[in-house]
């Protein structure tokens, strides 16, 4: 193994070329066997790549814990529990604007309550769009509350995190945490009901047509794999959490107004709203709440908000048509309506964006030399005792012909994404995979290799071809993989 540093080697080396990018403070390229172009390790510039620089510093300080950095788009880096949920939350909140419809907007320097914050994606949407925003994020799951704090610090936002549930009165309650499907965690979790809701969502997703009502070849295997995926996603961790009221939160934090109250608490929305008294209701200007229409709950919430003087409407995401989930939007007549301000991102906020720009830079300057295959952002180039880098080494991929089990995966992968996607670092979600694609992949593998050949969770936690291959077979590390 050899190392090519940017220091003192002339302006024509690849490492030196990397440091010409304003977002790169230092760089080194390490030659690794079987890795064309080597492994580029870069130190992001603290000013021109503030978010990326902060993220590697936080990780070097062992602040990441069981979380991982995810980049659901070139524009944003966040800490989350698993890649699939992070992508879902980003798409719902940033791309589709699920909480900013029907005139819901943000005034200047808003005060926002994010109830059911999860990893804090909505808090980030608010903070990145409205300078001076004050956000109170309520999240009873300790693992998720830790993610909200880390993401607020990463992006330099004013977010206060309250690790509590909300209800009609102070106290304590049972709570079910689904680590693999945290967005469905809640006080009123019910394994059978939640399984039906999740199955309904999966069968009405963007790519649902091939599964819903499918009686063709392989339908039985896909149905079995869908059952396994649902069961895996809903593996539960019960716990006890404290409870306070929304009125107490408003008073305890001295909020004279709440410009936007967002509630997403999985069947506990009525209890949360019951925690507001007449005086604190008057401080709330806008409300967006996900309502589970069970036993007439949607009509009750609509009536409650109208009685409190709000203009109210509601809609349902077409992908949730087989579920009881609806979104309710409420504004006081005095509240201004309009589109929300767009989020403002750091100039070079993600490793993915920076990697693309650096590859282009090297290709222009050295067209005959392959750019590095692996890229890692680090807080400094030298070894840091007790710290980890922001990208773990890729798992070994079995050599060509080493494992028929991996060849099965390769055939299924090719059918989904094409032969060009058979690369060790190819990521299931980057290639356009979703939950239903995961069902298809799992079903194909299980049809040929038997039940339990792959853990459904692995697709969401390490969805690279290398990671899935390593779970199916073993062999010497190489860039060569079995071809279908």
JSON list of C-alpha atoms in Angstrom, two decimals, residues 23-153:
[
{"chain": "A", "resi": 23, "resn": "UNK", "atom": "CA", "xyz": [-14.17, 22.71, -0.18]},
{"chain": "A", "resi": 24, "resn": "UNK", "atom": "CA", "xyz": [-11.05, 20.58, 0.40]},
{"chain": "A", "resi": 25, "resn": "UNK", "atom": "CA", "xyz": [-8.53, 21.60, 3.06]},
{"chain": "A", "resi": 26, "resn": "UNK", "atom": "CA", "xyz": [-6.27, 18.53, 2.78]},
{"chain": "A", "resi": 27, "resn": "UNK", "atom": "CA", "xyz": [-6.26, 15.32, 0.78]},
{"chain": "A", "resi": 28, "resn": "UNK", "atom": "CA", "xyz": [-4.42, 12.05, 0.44]},
{"chain": "A", "resi": 29, "resn": "UNK", "atom": "CA", "xyz": [-4.92, 9.14, -1.95]},
{"chain": "A", "resi": 30, "resn": "UNK", "atom": "CA", "xyz": [-4.05, 5.66, -0.70]},
{"chain": "A", "resi": 31, "resn": "UNK", "atom": "CA", "xyz": [-3.36, 2.86, -3.18]},
{"chain": "A", "resi": 32, "resn": "UNK", "atom": "CA", "xyz": [-5.41, -0.21, -2.28]},
{"chain": "A", "resi": 33, "resn": "UNK", "atom": "CA", "xyz": [-5.20, -3.59, -4.05]},
{"chain": "A", "resi": 34, "resn": "UNK", "atom": "CA", "xyz": [-8.15, -4.16, -6.36]},
{"chain": "A", "resi": 35, "resn": "UNK", "atom": "CA", "xyz": [-9.40, -0.58, -6.01]},
{"chain": "A", "resi": 36, "resn": "UNK", "atom": "CA", "xyz": [-8.79, 1.33, -9.28]},
{"chain": "A", "resi": 37, "resn": "UNK", "atom": "CA", "xyz": [-7.68, 4.87, -8.56]},
{"chain": "A", "resi": 38, "resn": "UNK", "atom": "CA", "xyz": [-7.24, 4.12, -4.87]},
{"chain": "A", "resi": 39, "resn": "UNK", "atom": "CA", "xyz": [-8.95, 5.54, -1.79]},
{"chain": "A", "resi": 40, "resn": "UNK", "atom": "CA", "xyz": [-9.24, 9.32, -1.42]},
{"chain": "A", "resi": 41, "resn": "UNK", "atom": "CA", "xyz": [-9.32, 10.68, 2.13]},
{"chain": "A", "resi": 42, "resn": "UNK", "atom": "CA", "xyz": [-10.25, 14.34, 2.32]},
{"chain": "A", "resi": 43, "resn": "UNK", "atom": "CA", "xyz": [-10.50, 16.91, 5.09]},
{"chain": "A", "resi": 44, "resn": "UNK", "atom": "CA", "xyz": [-13.43, 19.26, 4.31]},
{"chain": "A", "resi": 45, "resn": "UNK", "atom": "CA", "xyz": [-12.78, 22.99, 4.57]},
{"chain": "A", "resi": 46, "resn": "UNK", "atom": "CA", "xyz": [-14.35, 24.47, 7.71]},
{"chain": "A", "resi": 47, "resn": "UNK", "atom": "CA", "xyz": [-15.79, 27.48, 5.90]},
{"chain": "A", "resi": 48, "resn": "UNK", "atom": "CA", "xyz": [-16.74, 26.37, 2.40]},
{"chain": "A", "resi": 49, "resn": "UNK", "atom": "CA", "xyz": [-17.96, 22.91, 3.51]},
{"chain": "A", "resi": 50, "resn": "UNK", "atom": "CA", "xyz": [-19.23, 23.74, 6.99]},
{"chain": "A", "resi": 51, "resn": "UNK", "atom": "CA", "xyz": [-21.83, 21.00, 7.31]},
{"chain": "A", "resi": 52, "resn": "UNK", "atom": "CA", "xyz": [-19.54, 18.26, 6.02]},
{"chain": "A", "resi": 53, "resn": "UNK", "atom": "CA", "xyz": [-16.70, 19.53, 8.21]},
{"chain": "A", "resi": 54, "resn": "UNK", "atom": "CA", "xyz": [-18.93, 19.57, 11.29]},
{"chain": "A", "resi": 55, "resn": "UNK", "atom": "CA", "xyz": [-20.14, 16.04, 10.59]},
{"chain": "A", "resi": 56, "resn": "UNK", "atom": "CA", "xyz": [-16.65, 14.53, 10.53]},
{"chain": "A", "resi": 57, "resn": "UNK", "atom": "CA", "xyz": [-15.69, 16.47, 13.65]},
{"chain": "A", "resi": 58, "resn": "UNK", "atom": "CA", "xyz": [-18.78, 15.19, 15.47]},
{"chain": "A", "resi": 59, "resn": "UNK", "atom": "CA", "xyz": [-17.98, 11.64, 14.41]},
{"chain": "A", "resi": 60, "resn": "UNK", "atom": "CA", "xyz": [-14.34, 11.96, 15.45]},
{"chain": "A", "resi": 61, "resn": "UNK", "atom": "CA", "xyz": [-15.60, 13.03, 18.88]},
{"chain": "A", "resi": 62, "resn": "UNK", "atom": "CA", "xyz": [-17.66, 9.79, 19.04]},
{"chain": "A", "resi": 63, "resn": "UNK", "atom": "CA", "xyz": [-20.95, 11.71, 18.96]},
{"chain": "A", "resi": 64, "resn": "UNK", "atom": "CA", "xyz": [-22.57, 9.57, 16.27]},
{"chain": "A", "resi": 65, "resn": "UNK", "atom": "CA", "xyz": [-23.15, 6.51, 18.47]},
{"chain": "A", "resi": 66, "resn": "UNK", "atom": "CA", "xyz": [-25.51, 4.00, 16.83]},
{"chain": "A", "resi": 67, "resn": "UNK", "atom": "CA", "xyz": [-26.62, 6.54, 14.23]},
{"chain": "A", "resi": 68, "resn": "UNK", "atom": "CA", "xyz": [-25.15, 6.85, 10.74]},
{"chain": "A", "resi": 69, "resn": "UNK", "atom": "CA", "xyz": [-24.72, 9.70, 8.29]},
{"chain": "A", "resi": 70, "resn": "UNK", "atom": "CA", "xyz": [-27.20, 9.61, 5.44]},
{"chain": "A", "resi": 71, "resn": "UNK", "atom": "CA", "xyz": [-27.35, 11.77, 2.33]},
{"chain": "A", "resi": 72, "resn": "UNK", "atom": "CA", "xyz": [-30.86, 11.49, 0.87]},
{"chain": "A", "resi": 73, "resn": "UNK", "atom": "CA", "xyz": [-29.96, 14.21, -1.67]},
{"chain": "A", "resi": 74, "resn": "UNK", "atom": "CA", "xyz": [-26.85, 16.07, -2.81]},
{"chain": "A", "resi": 75, "resn": "UNK", "atom": "CA", "xyz": [-27.99, 19.02, -0.71]},
{"chain": "A", "resi": 76, "resn": "UNK", "atom": "CA", "xyz": [-28.37, 17.55, 2.78]},
{"chain": "A", "resi": 77, "resn": "UNK", "atom": "CA", "xyz": [-26.51, 15.33, 5.25]},
{"chain": "A", "resi": 78, "resn": "UNK", "atom": "CA", "xyz": [-28.29, 14.05, 8.36]},
{"chain": "A", "resi": 79, "resn": "UNK", "atom": "CA", "xyz": [-27.84, 11.49, 11.13]},
{"chain": "A", "resi": 80, "resn": "UNK", "atom": "CA", "xyz": [-30.44, 8.74, 11.09]},
{"chain": "A", "resi": 81, "resn": "UNK", "atom": "CA", "xyz": [-31.27, 5.22, 12.18]},
{"chain": "A", "resi": 82, "resn": "UNK", "atom": "CA", "xyz": [-31.55, 3.64, 8.73]},
{"chain": "A", "resi": 83, "resn": "UNK", "atom": "CA", "xyz": [-31.23, 4.73, 5.14]},
{"chain": "A", "resi": 84, "resn": "UNK", "atom": "CA", "xyz": [-34.71, 3.76, 3.99]},
{"chain": "A", "resi": 85, "resn": "UNK", "atom": "CA", "xyz": [-36.54, 5.84, 6.61]},
{"chain": "A", "resi": 86, "resn": "UNK", "atom": "CA", "xyz": [-34.24, 8.82, 6.13]},
{"chain": "A", "resi": 87, "resn": "UNK", "atom": "CA", "xyz": [-34.96, 8.79, 2.39]},
{"chain": "A", "resi": 88, "resn": "UNK", "atom": "CA", "xyz": [-38.70, 8.49, 3.08]},
{"chain": "A", "resi": 89, "resn": "UNK", "atom": "CA", "xyz": [-38.71, 11.42, 5.53]},
{"chain": "A", "resi": 90, "resn": "UNK", "atom": "CA", "xyz": [-36.65, 13.62, 3.22]},
{"chain": "A", "resi": 91, "resn": "UNK", "atom": "CA", "xyz": [-38.94, 12.92, 0.27]},
{"chain": "A", "resi": 92, "resn": "UNK", "atom": "CA", "xyz": [-42.09, 13.51, 2.30]},
{"chain": "A", "resi": 93, "resn": "UNK", "atom": "CA", "xyz": [-40.93, 16.72, 3.99]},
{"chain": "A", "resi": 94, "resn": "UNK", "atom": "CA", "xyz": [-38.46, 18.39, 1.61]},
{"chain": "A", "resi": 95, "resn": "UNK", "atom": "CA", "xyz": [-39.52, 17.17, -1.83]},
{"chain": "A", "resi": 96, "resn": "UNK", "atom": "CA", "xyz": [-43.29, 16.71, -1.49]},
{"chain": "A", "resi": 97, "resn": "UNK", "atom": "CA", "xyz": [-43.81, 19.38, 1.18]},
{"chain": "A", "resi": 98, "resn": "UNK", "atom": "CA", "xyz": [-46.37, 17.25, 3.02]},
{"chain": "A", "resi": 99, "resn": "UNK", "atom": "CA", "xyz": [-46.67, 19.73, 5.91]},
{"chain": "A", "resi": 100, "resn": "UNK", "atom": "CA", "xyz": [-46.78, 22.86, 3.77]},
{"chain": "A", "resi": 101, "resn": "UNK", "atom": "CA", "xyz": [-49.97, 22.53, 1.75]},
{"chain": "A", "resi": 102, "resn": "UNK", "atom": "CA", "xyz": [-53.25, 24.44, 1.65]},
{"chain": "A", "resi": 103, "resn": "UNK", "atom": "CA", "xyz": [-51.64, 27.77, 2.52]},
{"chain": "A", "resi": 104, "resn": "UNK", "atom": "CA", "xyz": [-49.54, 26.61, 5.49]},
{"chain": "A", "resi": 105, "resn": "UNK", "atom": "CA", "xyz": [-46.39, 28.75, 5.53]},
{"chain": "A", "resi": 106, "resn": "UNK", "atom": "CA", "xyz": [-43.65, 30.14, 7.77]},
{"chain": "A", "resi": 107, "resn": "UNK", "atom": "CA", "xyz": [-43.45, 33.80, 8.84]},
{"chain": "A", "resi": 108, "resn": "UNK", "atom": "CA", "xyz": [-40.14, 35.49, 9.60]},
{"chain": "A", "resi": 109, "resn": "UNK", "atom": "CA", "xyz": [-38.32, 34.03, 12.62]},
{"chain": "A", "resi": 110, "resn": "UNK", "atom": "CA", "xyz": [-41.14, 31.56, 13.35]},
{"chain": "A", "resi": 111, "resn": "UNK", "atom": "CA", "xyz": [-41.82, 29.67, 16.55]},
{"chain": "A", "resi": 112, "resn": "UNK", "atom": "CA", "xyz": [-42.59, 26.05, 15.66]},
{"chain": "A", "resi": 113, "resn": "UNK", "atom": "CA", "xyz": [-43.59, 23.01, 17.71]},
{"chain": "A", "resi": 114, "resn": "UNK", "atom": "CA", "xyz": [-42.50, 19.74, 16.08]},
{"chain": "A", "resi": 115, "resn": "UNK", "atom": "CA", "xyz": [-44.44, 17.06, 17.97]},
{"chain": "A", "resi": 116, "resn": "UNK", "atom": "CA", "xyz": [-43.34, 13.58, 16.98]},
{"chain": "A", "resi": 117, "resn": "UNK", "atom": "CA", "xyz": [-40.04, 14.86, 15.63]},
{"chain": "A", "resi": 118, "resn": "UNK", "atom": "CA", "xyz": [-38.47, 11.46, 14.78]},
{"chain": "A", "resi": 119, "resn": "UNK", "atom": "CA", "xyz": [-34.89, 12.28, 13.62]},
{"chain": "A", "resi": 120, "resn": "UNK", "atom": "CA", "xyz": [-35.78, 15.97, 13.22]},
{"chain": "A", "resi": 121, "resn": "UNK", "atom": "CA", "xyz": [-36.29, 16.21, 9.45]},
{"chain": "A", "resi": 122, "resn": "UNK", "atom": "CA", "xyz": [-39.21, 18.65, 9.81]},
{"chain": "A", "resi": 123, "resn": "UNK", "atom": "CA", "xyz": [-37.22, 20.71, 12.33]},
{"chain": "A", "resi": 124, "resn": "UNK", "atom": "CA", "xyz": [-34.42, 20.91, 9.75]},
{"chain": "A", "resi": 125, "resn": "UNK", "atom": "CA", "xyz": [-36.86, 21.94, 7.02]},
{"chain": "A", "resi": 126, "resn": "UNK", "atom": "CA", "xyz": [-38.06, 24.81, 9.20]},
{"chain": "A", "resi": 127, "resn": "UNK", "atom": "CA", "xyz": [-34.61, 25.90, 10.37]},
{"chain": "A", "resi": 128, "resn": "UNK", "atom": "CA", "xyz": [-33.04, 25.78, 6.89]},
{"chain": "A", "resi": 129, "resn": "UNK", "atom": "CA", "xyz": [-35.88, 27.84, 5.40]},
{"chain": "A", "resi": 130, "resn": "UNK", "atom": "CA", "xyz": [-36.49, 30.44, 8.10]},
{"chain": "A", "resi": 131, "resn": "UNK", "atom": "CA", "xyz": [-33.45, 32.18, 9.62]},
{"chain": "A", "resi": 132, "resn": "UNK", "atom": "CA", "xyz": [-34.00, 32.86, 13.30]},
{"chain": "A", "resi": 133, "resn": "UNK", "atom": "CA", "xyz": [-36.55, 30.06, 13.68]},
{"chain": "A", "resi": 134, "resn": "UNK", "atom": "CA", "xyz": [-37.09, 28.72, 17.18]},
{"chain": "A", "resi": 135, "resn": "UNK", "atom": "CA", "xyz": [-38.11, 25.08, 17.18]},
{"chain": "A", "resi": 136, "resn": "UNK", "atom": "CA", "xyz": [-39.29, 22.96, 20.11]},
{"chain": "A", "resi": 137, "resn": "UNK", "atom": "CA", "xyz": [-38.95, 19.31, 19.03]},
{"chain": "A", "resi": 138, "resn": "UNK", "atom": "CA", "xyz": [-40.87, 16.74, 21.09]},
{"chain": "A", "resi": 139, "resn": "UNK", "atom": "CA", "xyz": [-39.64, 13.15, 20.71]},
{"chain": "A", "resi": 140, "resn": "UNK", "atom": "CA", "xyz": [-40.04, 10.48, 23.43]},
{"chain": "A", "resi": 141, "resn": "UNK", "atom": "CA", "xyz": [-37.73, 7.84, 21.88]},
{"chain": "A", "resi": 142, "resn": "UNK", "atom": "CA", "xyz": [-34.23, 8.40, 23.25]},
{"chain": "A", "resi": 143, "resn": "UNK", "atom": "CA", "xyz": [-32.50, 7.16, 20.08]},
{"chain": "A", "resi": 144, "resn": "UNK", "atom": "CA", "xyz": [-34.52, 9.51, 17.90]},
{"chain": "A", "resi": 145, "resn": "UNK", "atom": "CA", "xyz": [-34.19, 12.47, 20.30]},
{"chain": "A", "resi": 146, "resn": "UNK", "atom": "CA", "xyz": [-30.40, 11.99, 20.08]},
{"chain": "A", "resi": 147, "resn": "UNK", "atom": "CA", "xyz": [-30.63, 12.24, 16.29]},
{"chain": "A", "resi": 148, "resn": "UNK", "atom": "CA", "xyz": [-32.65, 15.48, 16.52]},
{"chain": "A", "resi": 149, "resn": "UNK", "atom": "CA", "xyz": [-30.00, 17.04, 18.79]},
{"chain": "A", "resi": 150, "resn": "UNK", "atom": "CA", "xyz": [-27.15, 15.92, 16.54]},
{"chain": "A", "resi": 151, "resn": "UNK", "atom": "CA", "xyz": [-28.85, 17.16, 13.37]},
{"chain": "A", "resi": 152, "resn": "UNK", "atom": "CA", "xyz": [-29.63, 20.54, 14.93]},
{"chain": "A", "resi": 153, "resn": "UNK", "atom": "CA", "xyz": [-26.01, 20.91, 16.01]}
]
